[in-house]
mmCIF file of N, CA and C in Angstrom:
data_model
loop_
_atom_site.group_PDB
_atom_site.id
_atom_site.type_symbol
_atom_site.label_atom_id
_atom_site.label_comp_id
_atom_site.label_asym_id
_atom_site.label_seq_id
_atom_site.Cartn_x
_atom_site.Cartn_y
_atom_site.Cartn_z
ATOM 1 N N MET V 1 0.900 -1.047 -0.049
ATOM 2 C CA MET V 1 -0.091 0.067 0.043
ATOM 3 C C MET V 1 0.998 1.194 -0.112
ATOM 4 N N ALA V 2 0.833 2.181 -0.771
ATOM 5 C CA ALA V 2 1.288 3.149 -0.946
ATOM 6 C C ALA V 2 0.663 4.381 -0.339
ATOM 7 N N GLU V 3 1.311 5.328 0.424
ATOM 8 C CA GLU V 3 0.754 6.510 0.950
ATOM 9 C C GLU V 3 0.863 7.958 0.197
ATOM 10 N N ILE V 4 -0.423 8.407 0.076
ATOM 11 C CA ILE V 4 0.069 10.000 -0.609
ATOM 12 C C ILE V 4 -0.483 11.058 0.514
ATOM 13 N N LYS V 5 0.762 11.710 0.709
ATOM 14 C CA LYS V 5 0.638 12.627 1.844
ATOM 15 C C LYS V 5 0.324 14.153 1.008
ATOM 16 N N ILE V 6 -0.997 14.704 1.955
ATOM 17 C CA ILE V 6 -1.383 15.852 1.119
ATOM 18 C C ILE V 6 -1.258 17.065 2.042
ATOM 19 N N LYS V 7 -1.063 18.095 1.666
ATOM 20 C CA LYS V 7 -0.996 19.267 2.624
ATOM 21 C C LYS V 7 -2.230 20.099 2.564
ATOM 22 N N ASN V 8 -3.232 19.834 1.648
ATOM 23 C CA ASN V 8 -4.399 20.852 1.681
ATOM 24 C C ASN V 8 -5.571 19.899 2.154
ATOM 25 N N GLU V 9 -6.688 20.458 2.186
ATOM 26 C CA GLU V 9 -7.727 19.577 2.671
ATOM 27 C C GLU V 9 -7.996 18.443 1.678
ATOM 28 N N TYR V 10 -8.047 18.323 0.442
ATOM 29 C CA TYR V 10 -7.981 17.137 -0.489
ATOM 30 C C TYR V 10 -7.399 17.147 -1.489
ATOM 31 N N ILE V 11 -7.477 16.435 -2.015
ATOM 32 C CA ILE V 11 -6.653 16.181 -3.381
ATOM 33 C C ILE V 11 -7.731 15.480 -4.562
ATOM 34 N N THR V 12 -7.422 15.678 -5.790
ATOM 35 C CA THR V 12 -8.319 15.274 -6.930
ATOM 36 C C THR V 12 -8.091 13.650 -7.026
ATOM 37 N N LEU V 13 -8.730 12.697 -7.754
ATOM 38 C CA LEU V 13 -8.452 11.543 -8.144
ATOM 39 C C LEU V 13 -7.322 11.462 -9.075
ATOM 40 N N THR V 14 -7.676 12.663 -10.228
ATOM 41 C CA THR V 14 -6.573 12.824 -11.153
ATOM 42 C C THR V 14 -5.473 13.281 -10.894
ATOM 43 N N GLN V 15 -4.902 14.264 -9.668
ATOM 44 C CA GLN V 15 -3.884 14.392 -9.188
ATOM 45 C C GLN V 15 -3.247 13.063 -8.269
ATOM 46 N N ALA V 16 -3.811 12.386 -7.507
ATOM 47 C CA ALA V 16 -3.587 11.267 -6.819
ATOM 48 C C ALA V 16 -3.052 10.073 -7.888
ATOM 49 N N LEU V 17 -3.670 9.975 -9.204
ATOM 50 C CA LEU V 17 -2.930 9.295 -10.081
ATOM 51 C C LEU V 17 -1.724 9.575 -10.618
ATOM 52 N N LYS V 18 -1.844 10.975 -11.087
ATOM 53 C CA LYS V 18 -0.477 11.576 -11.401
ATOM 54 C C LYS V 18 0.664 11.373 -10.302
ATOM 55 N N GLU V 19 0.468 11.893 -9.163
ATOM 56 C CA GLU V 19 1.533 11.508 -8.106
ATOM 57 C C GLU V 19 2.011 10.161 -7.787
ATOM 58 N N VAL V 20 1.374 8.917 -8.328
ATOM 59 C CA VAL V 20 1.838 7.723 -8.291
ATOM 60 C C VAL V 20 2.484 7.337 -9.894
ATOM 61 N N GLY V 21 2.305 8.203 -10.509
ATOM 62 C CA GLY V 21 2.903 7.856 -11.948
ATOM 63 C C GLY V 21 2.163 6.919 -12.705
ATOM 64 N N VAL V 22 0.574 6.792 -12.595
ATOM 65 C CA VAL V 22 -0.157 5.861 -13.152
ATOM 66 C C VAL V 22 -0.444 6.671 -14.731
ATOM 67 N N ILE V 23 -0.476 7.883 -14.553
ATOM 68 C CA ILE V 23 -0.895 8.701 -15.847
ATOM 69 C C ILE V 23 0.428 9.984 -15.665
ATOM 70 N N SER V 24 0.541 10.653 -17.157
ATOM 71 C CA SER V 24 1.394 11.735 -16.713
ATOM 72 C C SER V 24 0.959 13.096 -16.988
ATOM 73 N N THR V 25 -0.502 13.064 -17.688
ATOM 74 C CA THR V 25 -0.914 14.345 -17.675
ATOM 75 C C THR V 25 -2.552 14.222 -17.279
ATOM 76 N N GLY V 26 -3.151 15.250 -17.053
ATOM 77 C CA GLY V 26 -4.301 15.102 -16.479
ATOM 78 C C GLY V 26 -5.434 14.704 -17.373
ATOM 79 N N GLY V 27 -5.026 15.325 -18.790
ATOM 80 C CA GLY V 27 -5.856 14.573 -19.837
ATOM 81 C C GLY V 27 -6.188 13.155 -19.973
ATOM 82 N N GLN V 28 -5.102 12.352 -19.482
ATOM 83 C CA GLN V 28 -5.268 10.775 -19.475
ATOM 84 C C GLN V 28 -6.318 10.371 -18.577
ATOM 85 N N ALA V 29 -6.557 11.342 -17.563
ATOM 86 C CA ALA V 29 -7.206 10.453 -16.555
ATOM 87 C C ALA V 29 -8.587 10.138 -17.005
ATOM 88 N N LYS V 30 -9.631 10.978 -18.025
ATOM 89 C CA LYS V 30 -10.653 10.440 -18.379
ATOM 90 C C LYS V 30 -10.528 9.155 -19.082
ATOM 91 N N TRP V 31 -9.727 8.963 -19.962
ATOM 92 C CA TRP V 31 -9.357 7.737 -20.499
ATOM 93 C C TRP V 31 -9.182 6.462 -19.907
ATOM 94 N N TYR V 32 -7.968 6.673 -18.866
ATOM 95 C CA TYR V 32 -7.588 5.708 -17.747
ATOM 96 C C TYR V 32 -8.718 5.383 -16.945
ATOM 97 N N LEU V 33 -9.691 6.108 -16.505
ATOM 98 C CA LEU V 33 -10.945 5.920 -15.766
ATOM 99 C C LEU V 33 -11.942 5.070 -16.609
ATOM 100 N N GLN V 34 -12.121 5.493 -17.635
ATOM 101 C CA GLN V 34 -13.062 4.654 -18.512
ATOM 102 C C GLN V 34 -12.610 3.340 -18.734
ATOM 103 N N LYS V 35 -11.357 3.223 -19.007
ATOM 104 C CA LYS V 35 -10.828 1.721 -19.379
ATOM 105 C C LYS V 35 -10.247 0.782 -18.108
ATOM 106 N N ASN V 36 -10.215 1.430 -16.855
ATOM 107 C CA ASN V 36 -10.021 0.463 -15.927
ATOM 108 C C ASN V 36 -10.958 0.960 -14.682
ATOM 109 N N ASP V 37 -11.125 -0.242 -14.025
ATOM 110 C CA ASP V 37 -12.003 -0.113 -12.719
ATOM 111 C C ASP V 37 -11.131 0.525 -11.546
ATOM 112 N N VAL V 38 -11.410 1.884 -11.105
ATOM 113 C CA VAL V 38 -10.828 2.235 -10.076
ATOM 114 C C VAL V 38 -11.756 2.457 -9.023
ATOM 115 N N GLN V 39 -11.352 2.030 -7.588
ATOM 116 C CA GLN V 39 -12.402 1.947 -6.724
ATOM 117 C C GLN V 39 -11.782 3.261 -5.703
ATOM 118 N N VAL V 40 -12.919 3.891 -5.271
ATOM 119 C CA VAL V 40 -12.349 4.819 -3.936
ATOM 120 C C VAL V 40 -13.366 4.172 -2.701
ATOM 121 N N ASN V 41 -12.672 4.084 -1.959
ATOM 122 C CA ASN V 41 -13.337 3.487 -0.554
ATOM 123 C C ASN V 41 -14.332 2.267 -1.057
ATOM 124 N N ASN V 42 -13.814 1.467 -1.964
ATOM 125 C CA ASN V 42 -14.380 0.285 -2.557
ATOM 126 C C ASN V 42 -15.750 0.511 -3.071
ATOM 127 N N VAL V 43 -15.969 1.503 -3.841
ATOM 128 C CA VAL V 43 -16.865 1.889 -4.911
ATOM 129 C C VAL V 43 -16.340 2.515 -6.231
ATOM 130 N N ILE V 44 -16.617 1.827 -7.343
ATOM 131 C CA ILE V 44 -15.990 2.164 -8.551
ATOM 132 C C ILE V 44 -16.321 3.795 -8.739
ATOM 133 N N GLU V 45 -15.042 4.247 -9.396
ATOM 134 C CA GLU V 45 -15.330 5.885 -9.284
ATOM 135 C C GLU V 45 -14.821 6.198 -10.654
ATOM 136 N N ARG V 46 -15.621 6.969 -11.651
ATOM 137 C CA ARG V 46 -15.414 7.555 -12.815
ATOM 138 C C ARG V 46 -14.998 8.997 -13.018
ATOM 139 N N ARG V 47 -15.116 9.539 -11.868
ATOM 140 C CA ARG V 47 -14.982 11.086 -11.842
ATOM 141 C C ARG V 47 -13.775 11.458 -11.455
ATOM 142 N N ARG V 48 -12.987 12.046 -12.746
ATOM 143 C CA ARG V 48 -11.628 12.322 -12.450
ATOM 144 C C ARG V 48 -11.372 13.487 -11.309
ATOM 145 N N GLY V 49 -12.472 14.173 -11.163
ATOM 146 C CA GLY V 49 -12.370 15.393 -10.063
ATOM 147 C C GLY V 49 -13.003 15.063 -8.716
ATOM 148 N N LYS V 50 -13.106 13.725 -8.579
ATOM 149 C CA LYS V 50 -13.514 13.351 -7.104
ATOM 150 C C LYS V 50 -12.431 13.688 -6.135
ATOM 151 N N LYS V 51 -12.938 14.162 -5.160
ATOM 152 C CA LYS V 51 -12.146 14.644 -4.073
ATOM 153 C C LYS V 51 -11.698 13.911 -3.159
ATOM 154 N N LEU V 52 -10.403 13.521 -2.694
ATOM 155 C CA LEU V 52 -9.974 12.270 -1.936
ATOM 156 C C LEU V 52 -9.471 13.304 -0.758
ATOM 157 N N TYR V 53 -10.046 12.694 0.510
ATOM 158 C CA TYR V 53 -9.595 13.335 1.854
ATOM 159 C C TYR V 53 -9.025 12.241 2.696
ATOM 160 N N PRO V 54 -7.985 12.503 3.744
ATOM 161 C CA PRO V 54 -7.149 12.116 4.444
ATOM 162 C C PRO V 54 -8.200 10.735 4.945
ATOM 163 N N GLY V 55 -7.580 9.304 4.744
ATOM 164 C CA GLY V 55 -8.434 8.549 5.234
ATOM 165 C C GLY V 55 -8.917 7.454 4.282
ATOM 166 N N ASP V 56 -9.115 8.415 2.975
ATOM 167 C CA ASP V 56 -9.783 7.468 1.736
ATOM 168 C C ASP V 56 -8.799 6.345 1.380
ATOM 169 N N THR V 57 -9.267 5.548 0.575
ATOM 170 C CA THR V 57 -8.134 4.352 -0.034
ATOM 171 C C THR V 57 -8.975 4.406 -1.734
ATOM 172 N N VAL V 58 -7.742 4.256 -2.371
ATOM 173 C CA VAL V 58 -7.905 4.517 -3.875
ATOM 174 C C VAL V 58 -7.492 2.844 -4.301
ATOM 175 N N THR V 59 -8.252 1.921 -5.098
ATOM 176 C CA THR V 59 -7.616 0.725 -5.395
ATOM 177 C C THR V 59 -7.641 0.720 -6.757
ATOM 178 N N LEU V 60 -6.205 0.618 -7.438
ATOM 179 C CA LEU V 60 -6.361 0.581 -8.818
ATOM 180 C C LEU V 60 -6.493 -0.821 -9.547
ATOM 181 N N GLU V 61 -5.699 -1.508 -8.680
ATOM 182 C CA GLU V 61 -5.461 -3.173 -8.863
ATOM 183 C C GLU V 61 -5.760 -3.691 -7.662
ATOM 184 N N PRO V 62 -5.832 -5.088 -7.755
ATOM 185 C CA PRO V 62 -5.956 -5.856 -6.431
ATOM 186 C C PRO V 62 -4.664 -5.494 -5.638
ATOM 187 N N ASP V 63 -3.374 -5.403 -6.272
ATOM 188 C CA ASP V 63 -2.294 -5.189 -5.571
ATOM 189 C C ASP V 63 -1.471 -3.810 -5.627
ATOM 190 N N GLN V 64 -2.464 -3.005 -5.959
ATOM 191 C CA GLN V 64 -2.055 -1.494 -6.193
ATOM 192 C C GLN V 64 -3.106 -0.665 -5.222
ATOM 193 N N ILE V 65 -3.048 -0.182 -4.096
ATOM 194 C CA ILE V 65 -3.877 0.443 -3.018
ATOM 195 C C ILE V 65 -3.027 1.483 -2.852
ATOM 196 N N LEU V 66 -3.820 2.852 -2.986
ATOM 197 C CA LEU V 66 -3.339 3.951 -2.509
ATOM 198 C C LEU V 66 -3.855 4.445 -0.895
ATOM 199 N N LYS V 67 -3.312 5.040 -0.035
ATOM 200 C CA LYS V 67 -3.896 5.727 0.949
ATOM 201 C C LYS V 67 -3.919 6.991 0.924
ATOM 202 N N ILE V 68 -4.606 7.966 1.383
ATOM 203 C CA ILE V 68 -4.475 9.535 1.324
ATOM 204 C C ILE V 68 -4.351 9.696 2.690
ATOM 205 N N VAL V 69 -3.190 10.289 3.218
ATOM 206 C CA VAL V 69 -2.738 10.663 4.543
ATOM 207 C C VAL V 69 -2.745 12.412 4.700
#
């Protein structure tokens, strides 16, 4: 499980995907979310602007889990 430490109140799903290197630009987020099942707190999420707060978990694949801290 990787941790993403944020300094603000929240981070968007696009920013989190860029932070871990899954995508390199914000424009790729829409495509990535359409083609892959990304879960936020065990719910499939398709909105690239979804706000993530400390305590949230993002599952990209069964073996790649991100924790927002």
